[in-house]
Amino acid sequence: MTCQWFRNREIGFIFQGFNLIANLNAIENVELPLIYRGIDRKTRHKLAIESLKMVGLEKRMQHKPSEMSGGQQQRVAIARAIAAKPPVILADEPTGNLDSASSREILGILKQ
């Protein structure tokens, strides 16, 4: 087992700067790391939709980062980190761009 394999399979990352791909929509941004995990297309699409719904973005799935607020982009980044249900999530200020009610909601999701 390599360090890269372990990182890819066991750790979800939430970056302070989001690190979303500008020309991909929300679903595609969430699916991208799942491709590297070797998850088939149908399953990764299902996981992406589920995680985006969990963070309240069911109506913004087809939007690109430039079409979303900072808080919505942060939610996409969170959805990307939780989509594969990793046992460990490393987060750098995961709720920094969210209001206090949304922050509590997201922290609850991360605790799950």
N, CA, C and O atoms as a printed pandas DataFrame, in Angstrom:
     atom_number atom_name residue_name chain_id  residue_number  x_coord  y_coord  z_coord
0              1         N          MET        A               1    0.847   -1.171    0.000
1              2        CA          MET        A               1    0.000    0.000    0.000
2              3         C          MET        A               1    0.894    1.234    0.000
3              4         O          MET        A               1    1.757    1.389    0.864
4              5         N          THR        A               2    0.678    2.105   -0.971
5              6        CA          THR        A               2    1.473    3.327   -1.047
6              7         C          THR        A               2    0.801    4.455   -0.277
7              8         O          THR        A               2   -0.385    4.390    0.045
8              9         N          CYS        A               3    1.571    5.471    0.006
9             10        CA          CYS        A               3    1.049    6.649    0.695
10            11         C          CYS        A               3   -0.054    7.308   -0.146
11            12         O          CYS        A               3   -1.073    7.738    0.394
12            13         N          GLN        A               4    0.152    7.385   -1.455
13            14        CA          GLN        A               4   -0.830    7.990   -2.340
14            15         C          GLN        A               4   -2.124    7.184   -2.336
15            16         O          GLN        A               4   -3.208    7.765   -2.308
16            17         N          TRP        A               5   -2.031    5.864   -2.364
17            18        CA          TRP        A               5   -3.218    5.012   -2.327
18            19         C          TRP        A               5   -3.981    5.260   -1.027
19            20         O          TRP        A               5   -5.200    5.432   -1.036
20            21         N          PHE        A               6   -3.255    5.277    0.086
21            22        CA          PHE        A               6   -3.879    5.488    1.388
22            23         C          PHE        A               6   -4.594    6.840    1.427
23            24         O          PHE        A               6   -5.750    6.930    1.840
24            25         N          ARG        A               7   -3.896    7.877    0.998
25            26        CA          ARG        A               7   -4.472    9.221    0.996
26            27         C          ARG        A               7   -5.722    9.281    0.128
27            28         O          ARG        A               7   -6.714    9.902    0.511
28            29         N          ASN        A               8   -5.683    8.656   -1.009
29            30        CA          ASN        A               8   -6.792    8.683   -1.949
30            31         C          ASN        A               8   -8.009    7.916   -1.429
31            32         O          ASN        A               8   -9.144    8.316   -1.685
32            33         N          ARG        A               9   -7.788    6.842   -0.717
33            34        CA          ARG        A               9   -8.885    5.975   -0.270
34            35         C          ARG        A               9   -9.399    6.260    1.136
35            36         O          ARG        A               9  -10.566    6.005    1.433
36            37         N          GLU        A              10   -8.546    6.780    1.991
37            38        CA          GLU        A              10   -8.888    6.862    3.411
38            39         C          GLU        A              10   -9.099    8.273    3.950
39            40         O          GLU        A              10   -9.560    8.438    5.079
40            41         N          ILE        A              11   -8.769    9.286    3.162
41            42        CA          ILE        A              11   -8.836   10.653    3.668
42            43         C          ILE        A              11   -9.628   11.539    2.705
43            44         O          ILE        A              11   -9.394   11.530    1.496
44            45         N          GLY        A              12  -10.567   12.300    3.262
45            46        CA          GLY        A              12  -11.272   13.329    2.502
46            47         C          GLY        A              12  -10.682   14.673    2.877
47            48         O          GLY        A              12  -10.371   14.902    4.046
48            49         N          PHE        A              13  -10.523   15.553    1.928
49            50        CA          PHE        A              13   -9.921   16.859    2.171
50            51         C          PHE        A              13  -10.922   17.973    1.896
51            52         O          PHE        A              13  -11.614   17.959    0.878
52            53         N          ILE        A              14  -10.997   18.938    2.809
53            54        CA          ILE        A              14  -11.769   20.154    2.583
54            55         C          ILE        A              14  -10.774   21.303    2.685
55            56         O          ILE        A              14  -10.261   21.608    3.761
56            57         N          PHE        A              15  -10.516   21.928    1.553
57            58        CA          PHE        A              15   -9.528   22.995    1.490
58            59         C          PHE        A              15  -10.182   24.358    1.748
59            60         O          PHE        A              15  -11.330   24.580    1.362
60            61         N          GLN        A              16   -9.466   25.249    2.389
61            62        CA          GLN        A              16   -9.983   26.584    2.655
62            63         C          GLN        A              16  -10.268   27.319    1.345
63            64         O          GLN        A              16  -11.222   28.092    1.263
64            65         N          GLY        A              17   -9.453   27.082    0.329
65            66        CA          GLY        A              17   -9.629   27.754   -0.958
66            67         C          GLY        A              17  -10.495   26.989   -1.939
67            68         O          GLY        A              17  -10.503   27.310   -3.127
68            69         N          PHE        A              18  -11.216   25.993   -1.478
69            70        CA          PHE        A              18  -12.162   25.167   -2.241
70            71         C          PHE        A              18  -11.499   24.231   -3.244
71            72         O          PHE        A              18  -11.808   23.040   -3.272
72            73         N          ASN        A              19  -10.590   24.752   -4.068
73            74        CA          ASN        A              19   -9.922   23.959   -5.112
74            75         C          ASN        A              19  -10.904   23.284   -6.064
75            76         O          ASN        A              19  -10.717   22.128   -6.443
76            77         N          LEU        A              20  -11.943   24.008   -6.443
77            78        CA          LEU        A              20  -12.892   23.493   -7.434
78            79         C          LEU        A              20  -12.352   23.778   -8.832
79            80         O          LEU        A              20  -11.637   24.757   -9.046
80            81         N          ILE        A              21  -12.697   22.924   -9.766
81            82        CA          ILE        A              21  -12.286   23.102  -11.165
82            83         C          ILE        A              21  -13.316   24.015  -11.833
83            84         O          ILE        A              21  -14.501   23.686  -11.879
84            85         N          ALA        A              22  -12.868   25.153  -12.347
85            86        CA          ALA        A              22  -13.759   26.208  -12.844
86            87         C          ALA        A              22  -14.676   25.756  -13.980
87            88         O          ALA        A              22  -15.823   26.199  -14.053
88            89         N          ASN        A              23  -14.195   24.891  -14.860
89            90        CA          ASN        A              23  -15.029   24.511  -16.013
90            91         C          ASN        A              23  -15.863   23.252  -15.771
91            92         O          ASN        A              23  -16.482   22.729  -16.697
92            93         N          LEU        A              24  -15.879   22.769  -14.529
93            94        CA          LEU        A              24  -16.729   21.627  -14.173
94            95         C          LEU        A              24  -17.886   22.112  -13.303
95            96         O          LEU        A              24  -17.725   23.026  -12.495
96            97         N          ASN        A              25  -19.061   21.487  -13.479
97            98        CA          ASN        A              25  -20.179   21.853  -12.613
98            99         C          ASN        A              25  -20.023   21.156  -11.260
99           100         O          ASN        A              25  -19.058   20.425  -11.040
100          101         N          ALA        A              26  -20.975   21.387  -10.363
101          102        CA          ALA        A              26  -20.867   20.863   -9.001
102          103         C          ALA        A              26  -20.769   19.336   -8.992
103          104         O          ALA        A              26  -19.921   18.774   -8.299
104          105         N          ILE        A              27  -21.623   18.672   -9.748
105          106        CA          ILE        A              27  -21.587   17.195   -9.781
106          107         C          ILE        A              27  -20.229   16.714  -10.271
107          108         O          ILE        A              27  -19.640   15.813   -9.676
108          109         N          GLU        A              28  -19.736   17.296  -11.333
109          110        CA          GLU        A              28  -18.452   16.878  -11.897
110          111         C          GLU        A              28  -17.306   17.127  -10.922
111          112         O          GLU        A              28  -16.386   16.315  -10.833
112          113         N          ASN        A              29  -17.349   18.236  -10.191
113          114        CA          ASN        A              29  -16.319   18.520   -9.193
114          115         C          ASN        A              29  -16.331   17.479   -8.076
115          116         O          ASN        A              29  -15.275   17.081   -7.583
116          117         N          VAL        A              30  -17.512   17.042   -7.681
117          118        CA          VAL        A              30  -17.611   16.027   -6.631
118          119         C          VAL        A              30  -17.186   14.660   -7.167
119          120         O          VAL        A              30  -16.565   13.880   -6.444
120          121         N          GLU        A              31  -17.510   14.365   -8.414
121          122        CA          GLU        A              31  -17.167   13.070   -9.013
122          123         C          GLU        A              31  -15.671   12.908   -9.262
123          124         O          GLU        A              31  -15.164   11.786   -9.231
124          125         N          LEU        A              32  -14.960   13.993   -9.505
125          126        CA          LEU        A              32  -13.559   13.902   -9.922
126          127         C          LEU        A              32  -12.691   13.030   -9.015
127          128         O          LEU        A              32  -12.034   12.124   -9.527
128          129         N          PRO        A              33  -12.651   13.249   -7.701
129          130        CA          PRO        A              33  -11.800   12.375   -6.882
130          131         C          PRO        A              33  -12.290   10.924   -6.848
131          132         O          PRO        A              33  -11.514   10.006   -6.582
132          133         N          LEU        A              34  -13.571   10.730   -7.116
133          134        CA          LEU        A              34  -14.108    9.367   -7.144
134          135         C          LEU        A              34  -13.588    8.593   -8.348
135          136         O          LEU        A              34  -13.474    7.368   -8.309
136          137         N          ILE        A              35  -13.275    9.317   -9.418
137          138        CA          ILE        A              35  -12.664    8.683  -10.594
138          139         C          ILE        A              35  -11.313    8.099  -10.195
139          140         O          ILE        A              35  -10.988    6.965  -10.546
140          141         N          TYR        A              36  -10.526    8.891   -9.455
141          142        CA          TYR        A              36   -9.203    8.433   -9.030
142          143         C          TYR        A              36   -9.282    7.267   -8.057
143          144         O          TYR        A              36   -8.324    6.507   -7.916
144          145         N          ARG        A              37  -10.403    7.126   -7.397
145          146        CA          ARG        A              37  -10.606    5.999   -6.484
146          147         C          ARG        A              37  -11.060    4.750   -7.223
147          148         O          ARG        A              37  -11.189    3.684   -6.621
148          149         N          GLY        A              38  -11.303    4.874   -8.529
149          150        CA          GLY        A              38  -11.691    3.719   -9.328
150          151         C          GLY        A              38  -13.164    3.366   -9.222
151          152         O          GLY        A              38  -13.557    2.241   -9.529
152          153         N          ILE        A              39  -13.980    4.317   -8.792
153          154        CA          ILE        A              39  -15.416    4.068   -8.642
154          155         C          ILE        A              39  -16.080    4.218  -10.006
155          156         O          ILE        A              39  -15.822    5.183  -10.725
156          157         N          ASP        A              40  -16.928    3.270  -10.355
157          158        CA          ASP        A              40  -17.558    3.284  -11.679
158          159         C          ASP        A              40  -18.481    4.502  -11.839
159          160         O          ASP        A              40  -18.921    5.103  -10.859
160          161         N          ARG        A              41  -18.753    4.839  -13.080
161          162        CA          ARG        A              41  -19.484    6.062  -13.438
162          163         C          ARG        A              41  -20.846    6.162  -12.751
163          164         O          ARG        A              41  -21.176    7.201  -12.178
164          165         N          LYS        A              42  -21.622    5.109  -12.803
165          166        CA          LYS        A              42  -22.969    5.126  -12.214
166          167         C          LYS        A              42  -22.907    5.341  -10.699
167          168         O          LYS        A              42  -23.669    6.138  -10.150
168          169         N          THR        A              43  -22.018    4.644  -10.041
169          170        CA          THR        A              43  -21.891    4.754   -8.585
170          171         C          THR        A              43  -21.387    6.128   -8.182
171          172         O          THR        A              43  -21.907    6.726   -7.239
172          173         N          ARG        A              44  -20.378    6.639   -8.884
173          174        CA          ARG        A              44  -19.849    7.947   -8.493
174          175         C          ARG        A              44  -20.872    9.050   -8.741
175          176         O          ARG        A              44  -20.920   10.021   -7.986
176          177         N          HIS        A              45  -21.689    8.922   -9.781
177          178        CA          HIS        A              45  -22.730    9.916  -10.037
178          179         C          HIS        A              45  -23.757    9.880   -8.900
179          180         O          HIS        A              45  -24.197   10.927   -8.425
180          181         N          LYS        A              46  -24.129    8.699   -8.474
181          182        CA          LYS        A              46  -25.068    8.528   -7.360
182          183         C          LYS        A              46  -24.494    9.114   -6.067
183          184         O          LYS        A              46  -25.189    9.829   -5.345
184          185         N          LEU        A              47  -23.229    8.812   -5.776
185          186        CA          LEU        A              47  -22.575    9.342   -4.577
186          187         C          LEU        A              47  -22.484   10.869   -4.608
187          188         O          LEU        A              47  -22.679   11.531   -3.589
188          189         N          ALA        A              48  -22.185   11.420   -5.785
189          190        CA          ALA        A              48  -22.077   12.875   -5.927
190          191         C          ALA        A              48  -23.424   13.538   -5.661
191          192         O          ALA        A              48  -23.494   14.538   -4.945
192          193         N          ILE        A              49  -24.474   12.999   -6.222
193          194        CA          ILE        A              49  -25.809   13.561   -6.014
194          195         C          ILE        A              49  -26.194   13.467   -4.541
195          196         O          ILE        A              49  -26.697   14.434   -3.969
196          197         N          GLU        A              50  -25.963   12.322   -3.933
197          198        CA          GLU        A              50  -26.300   12.143   -2.515
198          199         C          GLU        A              50  -25.566   13.159   -1.641
199          200         O          GLU        A              50  -26.168   13.779   -0.764
200          201         N          SER        A              51  -24.276   13.327   -1.880
201          202        CA          SER        A              51  -23.501   14.242   -1.030
202          203         C          SER        A              51  -23.894   15.702   -1.276
203          204         O          SER        A              51  -23.914   16.495   -0.335
204          205         N          LEU        A              52  -24.204   16.067   -2.515
205          206        CA          LEU        A              52  -24.651   17.435   -2.786
206          207         C          LEU        A              52  -26.015   17.700   -2.139
207          208         O          LEU        A              52  -26.267   18.805   -1.657
208          209         N          LYS        A              53  -26.882   16.706   -2.127
209          210        CA          LYS        A              53  -28.161   16.862   -1.427
210          211         C          LYS        A              53  -27.945   17.019    0.072
211          212         O          LYS        A              53  -28.625   17.816    0.719
212          213         N          MET        A              54  -27.000   16.262    0.626
213          214        CA          MET        A              54  -26.716   16.356    2.063
214          215         C          MET        A              54  -26.312   17.762    2.485
215          216         O          MET        A              54  -26.628   18.204    3.589
216          217         N          VAL        A              55  -25.609   18.463    1.595
217          218        CA          VAL        A              55  -25.148   19.818    1.934
218          219         C          VAL        A              55  -26.091   20.895    1.391
219          220         O          VAL        A              55  -25.750   22.078    1.395
220          221         N          GLY        A              56  -27.263   20.493    0.928
221          222        CA          GLY        A              56  -28.286   21.451    0.520
222          223         C          GLY        A              56  -28.118   22.069   -0.849
223          224         O          GLY        A              56  -28.592   23.180   -1.084
224          225         N          LEU        A              57  -27.451   21.374   -1.760
225          226        CA          LEU        A              57  -27.231   21.933   -3.100
226          227         C          LEU        A              57  -27.972   21.187   -4.204
227          228         O          LEU        A              57  -27.528   21.170   -5.352
228          229         N          GLU        A              58  -29.097   20.573   -3.860
229          230        CA          GLU        A              58  -29.822   19.806   -4.878
230          231         C          GLU        A              58  -30.269   20.663   -6.061
231          232         O          GLU        A              58  -30.478   20.135   -7.154
232          233         N          LYS        A              59  -30.418   21.970   -5.866
233          234        CA          LYS        A              59  -30.846   22.850   -6.963
234          235         C          LYS        A              59  -29.682   23.529   -7.678
235          236         O          LYS        A              59  -29.901   24.305   -8.608
236          237         N          ARG        A              60  -28.444   23.248   -7.258
237          238        CA          ARG        A              60  -27.282   23.906   -7.855
238          239         C          ARG        A              60  -26.291   22.916   -8.470
239          240         O          ARG        A              60  -25.155   23.282   -8.775
240          241         N          MET        A              61  -26.711   21.685   -8.651
241          242        CA          MET        A              61  -25.800   20.628   -9.101
242          243         C          MET        A              61  -25.190   20.877  -10.477
243          244         O          MET        A              61  -24.063   20.457  -10.741
244          245         N          GLN        A              62  -25.917   21.549  -11.342
245          246        CA          GLN        A              62  -25.432   21.788  -12.706
246          247         C          GLN        A              62  -24.679   23.115  -12.847
247          248         O          GLN        A              62  -24.246   23.469  -13.943
248          249         N          HIS        A              63  -24.524   23.841  -11.747
249          250        CA          HIS        A              63  -23.858   25.135  -11.787
250          251         C          HIS        A              63  -22.342   24.994  -11.635
251          252         O          HIS        A              63  -21.848   24.132  -10.908
252          253         N          LYS        A              64  -21.633   25.855  -12.332
253          254        CA          LYS        A              64  -20.179   25.929  -12.224
254          255         C          LYS        A              64  -19.824   26.828  -11.047
255          256         O          LYS        A              64  -20.655   27.621  -10.604
256          257         N          PRO        A              65  -18.606   26.715  -10.537
257          258        CA          PRO        A              65  -18.210   27.528   -9.378
258          259         C          PRO        A              65  -18.465   29.028   -9.552
259          260         O          PRO        A              65  -18.867   29.696   -8.599
260          261         N          SER        A              66  -18.238   29.559  -10.744
261          262        CA          SER        A              66  -18.434   30.998  -10.970
262          263         C          SER        A              66  -19.903   31.409  -10.864
263          264         O          SER        A              66  -20.213   32.595  -10.747
264          265         N          GLU        A              67  -20.793   30.438  -10.906
265          266        CA          GLU        A              67  -22.232   30.709  -10.812
266          267         C          GLU        A              67  -22.763   30.500   -9.388
267          268         O          GLU        A              67  -23.972   30.525   -9.157
268          269         N          MET        A              68  -21.843   30.292   -8.437
269          270        CA          MET        A              68  -22.239   30.032   -7.057
270          271         C          MET        A              68  -21.573   31.029   -6.112
271          272         O          MET        A              68  -20.522   31.596   -6.411
272          273         N          SER        A              69  -22.213   31.220   -4.971
273          274        CA          SER        A              69  -21.628   32.068   -3.931
274          275         C          SER        A              69  -20.457   31.329   -3.280
275          276         O          SER        A              69  -20.257   30.136   -3.509
276          277         N          GLY        A              70  -19.692   32.050   -2.473
277          278        CA          GLY        A              70  -18.589   31.428   -1.749
278          279         C          GLY        A              70  -19.080   30.316   -0.831
279          280         O          GLY        A              70  -18.440   29.270   -0.725
280          281         N          GLY        A              71  -20.213   30.535   -0.169
281          282        CA          GLY        A              71  -20.769   29.508    0.706
282          283         C          GLY        A              71  -21.196   28.266   -0.054
283          284         O          GLY        A              71  -21.014   27.146    0.423
284          285         N          GLN        A              72  -21.766   28.466   -1.243
285          286        CA          GLN        A              72  -22.166   27.323   -2.073
286          287         C          GLN        A              72  -20.940   26.567   -2.572
287          288         O          GLN        A              72  -20.947   25.336   -2.618
288          289         N          GLN        A              73  -19.890   27.291   -2.944
289          290        CA          GLN        A              73  -18.655   26.631   -3.367
290          291         C          GLN        A              73  -18.068   25.819   -2.214
291          292         O          GLN        A              73  -17.562   24.716   -2.417
292          293         N          GLN        A              74  -18.137   26.372   -1.007
293          294        CA          GLN        A              74  -17.644   25.644    0.164
294          295         C          GLN        A              74  -18.434   24.361    0.354
295          296         O          GLN        A              74  -17.859   23.329    0.702
296          297         N          ARG        A              75  -19.737   24.405    0.133
297          298        CA          ARG        A              75  -20.576   23.213    0.265
298          299         C          ARG        A              75  -20.212   22.151   -0.784
299          300         O          ARG        A              75  -20.245   20.954   -0.501
300          301         N          VAL        A              76  -19.868   22.602   -1.996
301          302        CA          VAL        A              76  -19.416   21.649   -3.022
302          303         C          VAL        A              76  -18.126   20.978   -2.551
303          304         O          VAL        A              76  -17.961   19.766   -2.692
304          305         N          ALA        A              77  -17.219   21.770   -1.994
305          306        CA          ALA        A              77  -15.959   21.213   -1.492
306          307         C          ALA        A              77  -16.221   20.196   -0.375
307          308         O          ALA        A              77  -15.543   19.172   -0.294
308          309         N          ILE        A              78  -17.190   20.476    0.469
309          310        CA          ILE        A              78  -17.548   19.547    1.543
310          311         C          ILE        A              78  -18.172   18.286    0.956
311          312         O          ILE        A              78  -17.841   17.176    1.373
312          313         N          ALA        A              79  -19.069   18.453   -0.007
313          314        CA          ALA        A              79  -19.693   17.298   -0.665
314          315         C          ALA        A              79  -18.630   16.420   -1.315
315          316         O          ALA        A              79  -18.710   15.193   -1.254
316          317         N          ARG        A              80  -17.647   17.042   -1.929
317          318        CA          ARG        A              80  -16.559   16.291   -2.571
318          319         C          ARG        A              80  -15.806   15.462   -1.533
319          320         O          ARG        A              80  -15.439   14.317   -1.798
320          321         N          ALA        A              81  -15.579   16.032   -0.363
321          322        CA          ALA        A              81  -14.824   15.330    0.678
322          323         C          ALA        A              81  -15.598   14.172    1.291
323          324         O          ALA        A              81  -15.001   13.169    1.681
324          325         N          ILE        A              82  -16.915   14.295    1.382
325          326        CA          ILE        A              82  -17.701   13.254    2.056
326          327         C          ILE        A              82  -18.295   12.217    1.106
327          328         O          ILE        A              82  -18.821   11.202    1.560
328          329         N          ALA        A              83  -18.221   12.450   -0.187
329          330        CA          ALA        A              83  -18.903   11.585   -1.163
330          331         C          ALA        A              83  -18.529   10.108   -1.033
331          332         O          ALA        A              83  -19.403    9.244   -1.115
332          333         N          ALA        A              84  -17.261    9.811   -0.834
333          334        CA          ALA        A              84  -16.822    8.410   -0.760
334          335         C          ALA        A              84  -16.833    7.873    0.673
335          336         O          ALA        A              84  -16.392    6.754    0.932
336          337         N          LYS        A              85  -17.344    8.690    1.595
337          338        CA          LYS        A              85  -17.451    8.281    2.998
338          339         C          LYS        A              85  -16.109    7.826    3.588
339          340         O          LYS        A              85  -16.006    6.721    4.122
340          341         N          PRO        A              86  -15.091    8.675    3.489
341          342        CA          PRO        A              86  -13.781    8.296    4.029
342          343         C          PRO        A              86  -13.814    8.266    5.556
343          344         O          PRO        A              86  -14.577    9.008    6.174
344          345         N          PRO        A              87  -12.995    7.416    6.165
345          346        CA          PRO        A              87  -12.975    7.360    7.630
346          347         C          PRO        A              87  -12.354    8.596    8.280
347          348         O          PRO        A              87  -12.594    8.861    9.458
348          349         N          VAL        A              88  -11.553    9.361    7.515
349          350        CA          VAL        A              88  -10.887   10.551    8.044
350          351         C          VAL        A              88  -11.142   11.719    7.103
351          352         O          VAL        A              88  -11.038   11.579    5.884
352          353         N          ILE        A              89  -11.476   12.871    7.676
353          354        CA          ILE        A              89  -11.616   14.095    6.883
354          355         C          ILE        A              89  -10.703   15.149    7.480
355          356         O          ILE        A              89  -10.786   15.454    8.669
356          357         N          LEU        A              90   -9.834   15.700    6.653
357          358        CA          LEU        A              90   -8.974   16.812    7.055
358          359         C          LEU        A              90   -9.597   18.082    6.495
359          360         O          LEU        A              90   -9.820   18.199    5.290
360          361         N          ALA        A              91   -9.877   19.035    7.385
361          362        CA          ALA        A              91  -10.592   20.230    6.964
362          363         C          ALA        A              91   -9.879   21.495    7.448
363          364         O          ALA        A              91   -9.497   21.603    8.614
364          365         N          ASP        A              92   -9.711   22.434    6.539
365          366        CA          ASP        A              92   -9.129   23.734    6.864
366          367         C          ASP        A              92  -10.259   24.755    6.830
367          368         O          ASP        A              92  -10.662   25.210    5.759
368          369         N          GLU        A              93  -10.760   25.107    7.992
369          370        CA          GLU        A              93  -11.877   26.033    8.137
370          371         C          GLU        A              93  -13.055   25.658    7.227
371          372         O          GLU        A              93  -13.423   26.435    6.346
372          373         N          PRO        A              94  -13.645   24.479    7.431
373          374        CA          PRO        A              94  -14.684   23.997    6.523
374          375         C          PRO        A              94  -15.964   24.817    6.522
375          376         O          PRO        A              94  -16.765   24.699    5.595
376          377         N          THR        A              95  -16.173   25.640    7.534
377          378        CA          THR        A              95  -17.398   26.435    7.580
378          379         C          THR        A              95  -17.112   27.936    7.553
379          380         O          THR        A              95  -17.975   28.742    7.903
380          381         N          GLY        A              96  -15.915   28.305    7.141
381          382        CA          GLY        A              96  -15.504   29.705    7.151
382          383         C          GLY        A              96  -16.363   30.629    6.311
383          384         O          GLY        A              96  -16.462   31.814    6.627
384          385         N          ASN        A              97  -16.986   30.134    5.255
385          386        CA          ASN        A              97  -17.794   30.972    4.374
386          387         C          ASN        A              97  -19.286   30.774    4.582
387          388         O          ASN        A              97  -20.093   31.181    3.746
388          389         N          LEU        A              98  -19.658   30.146    5.701
389          390        CA          LEU        A              98  -21.061   29.839    5.956
390          391         C          LEU        A              98  -21.573   30.613    7.160
391          392         O          LEU        A              98  -20.809   30.966    8.059
392          393         N          ASP        A              99  -22.883   30.874    7.168
393          394        CA          ASP        A              99  -23.487   31.513    8.336
394          395         C          ASP        A              99  -23.527   30.510    9.485
395          396         O          ASP        A              99  -23.259   29.326    9.285
396          397         N          SER        A             100  -23.861   30.979   10.685
397          398        CA          SER        A             100  -23.769   30.107   11.870
398          399         C          SER        A             100  -24.725   28.922   11.802
399          400         O          SER        A             100  -24.359   27.826   12.228
400          401         N          ALA        A             101  -25.936   29.102   11.283
401          402        CA          ALA        A             101  -26.879   27.983   11.178
402          403         C          ALA        A             101  -26.356   26.935   10.188
403          404         O          ALA        A             101  -26.409   25.736   10.461
404          405         N          SER        A             102  -25.856   27.391    9.051
405          406        CA          SER        A             102  -25.291   26.471    8.061
406          407         C          SER        A             102  -24.050   25.784    8.609
407          408         O          SER        A             102  -23.821   24.603    8.345
408          409         N          SER        A             103  -23.258   26.513    9.364
409          410        CA          SER        A             103  -22.052   25.939    9.969
410          411         C          SER        A             103  -22.401   24.777   10.887
411          412         O          SER        A             103  -21.765   23.725   10.836
412          413         N          ARG        A             104  -23.415   24.970   11.728
413          414        CA          ARG        A             104  -23.849   23.886   12.624
414          415         C          ARG        A             104  -24.320   22.671   11.825
415          416         O          ARG        A             104  -24.014   21.528   12.168
416          417         N          GLU        A             105  -25.065   22.939   10.760
417          418        CA          GLU        A             105  -25.576   21.857    9.911
418          419         C          GLU        A             105  -24.419   21.066    9.287
419          420         O          GLU        A             105  -24.417   19.835    9.309
420          421         N          ILE        A             106  -23.452   21.776    8.739
421          422        CA          ILE        A             106  -22.309   21.131    8.084
422          423         C          ILE        A             106  -21.461   20.365    9.096
423          424         O          ILE        A             106  -21.016   19.253    8.812
424          425         N          LEU        A             107  -21.233   20.944   10.267
425          426        CA          LEU        A             107  -20.464   20.239   11.281
426          427         C          LEU        A             107  -21.178   18.961   11.709
427          428         O          LEU        A             107  -20.527   17.958   12.001
428          429         N          GLY        A             108  -22.502   18.985   11.750
429          430        CA          GLY        A             108  -23.265   17.778   12.039
430          431         C          GLY        A             108  -23.070   16.711   10.977
431          432         O          GLY        A             108  -22.932   15.529   11.291
432          433         N          ILE        A             109  -23.059   17.133    9.717
433          434        CA          ILE        A             109  -22.824   16.201    8.608
434          435         C          ILE        A             109  -21.427   15.596    8.721
435          436         O          ILE        A             109  -21.254   14.391    8.538
436          437         N          LEU        A             110  -20.437   16.424    9.020
437          438        CA          LEU        A             110  -19.068   15.935    9.128
438          439         C          LEU        A             110  -18.915   14.958   10.291
439          440         O          LEU        A             110  -18.154   13.996   10.189
440          441         N          LYS        A             111  -19.619   15.189   11.383
441          442        CA          LYS        A             111  -19.558   14.281   12.513
442          443         C          LYS        A             111  -20.134   12.916   12.169
443          444         O          LYS        A             111  -19.669   11.899   12.682
444          445         N          GLN        A             112  -21.143   12.886   11.305
445          446        CA          GLN        A             112  -21.725   11.605   10.880
446          447         C          GLN        A             112  -20.689   10.782   10.165
447          448         O          GLN        A             112  -20.979    9.668    9.728
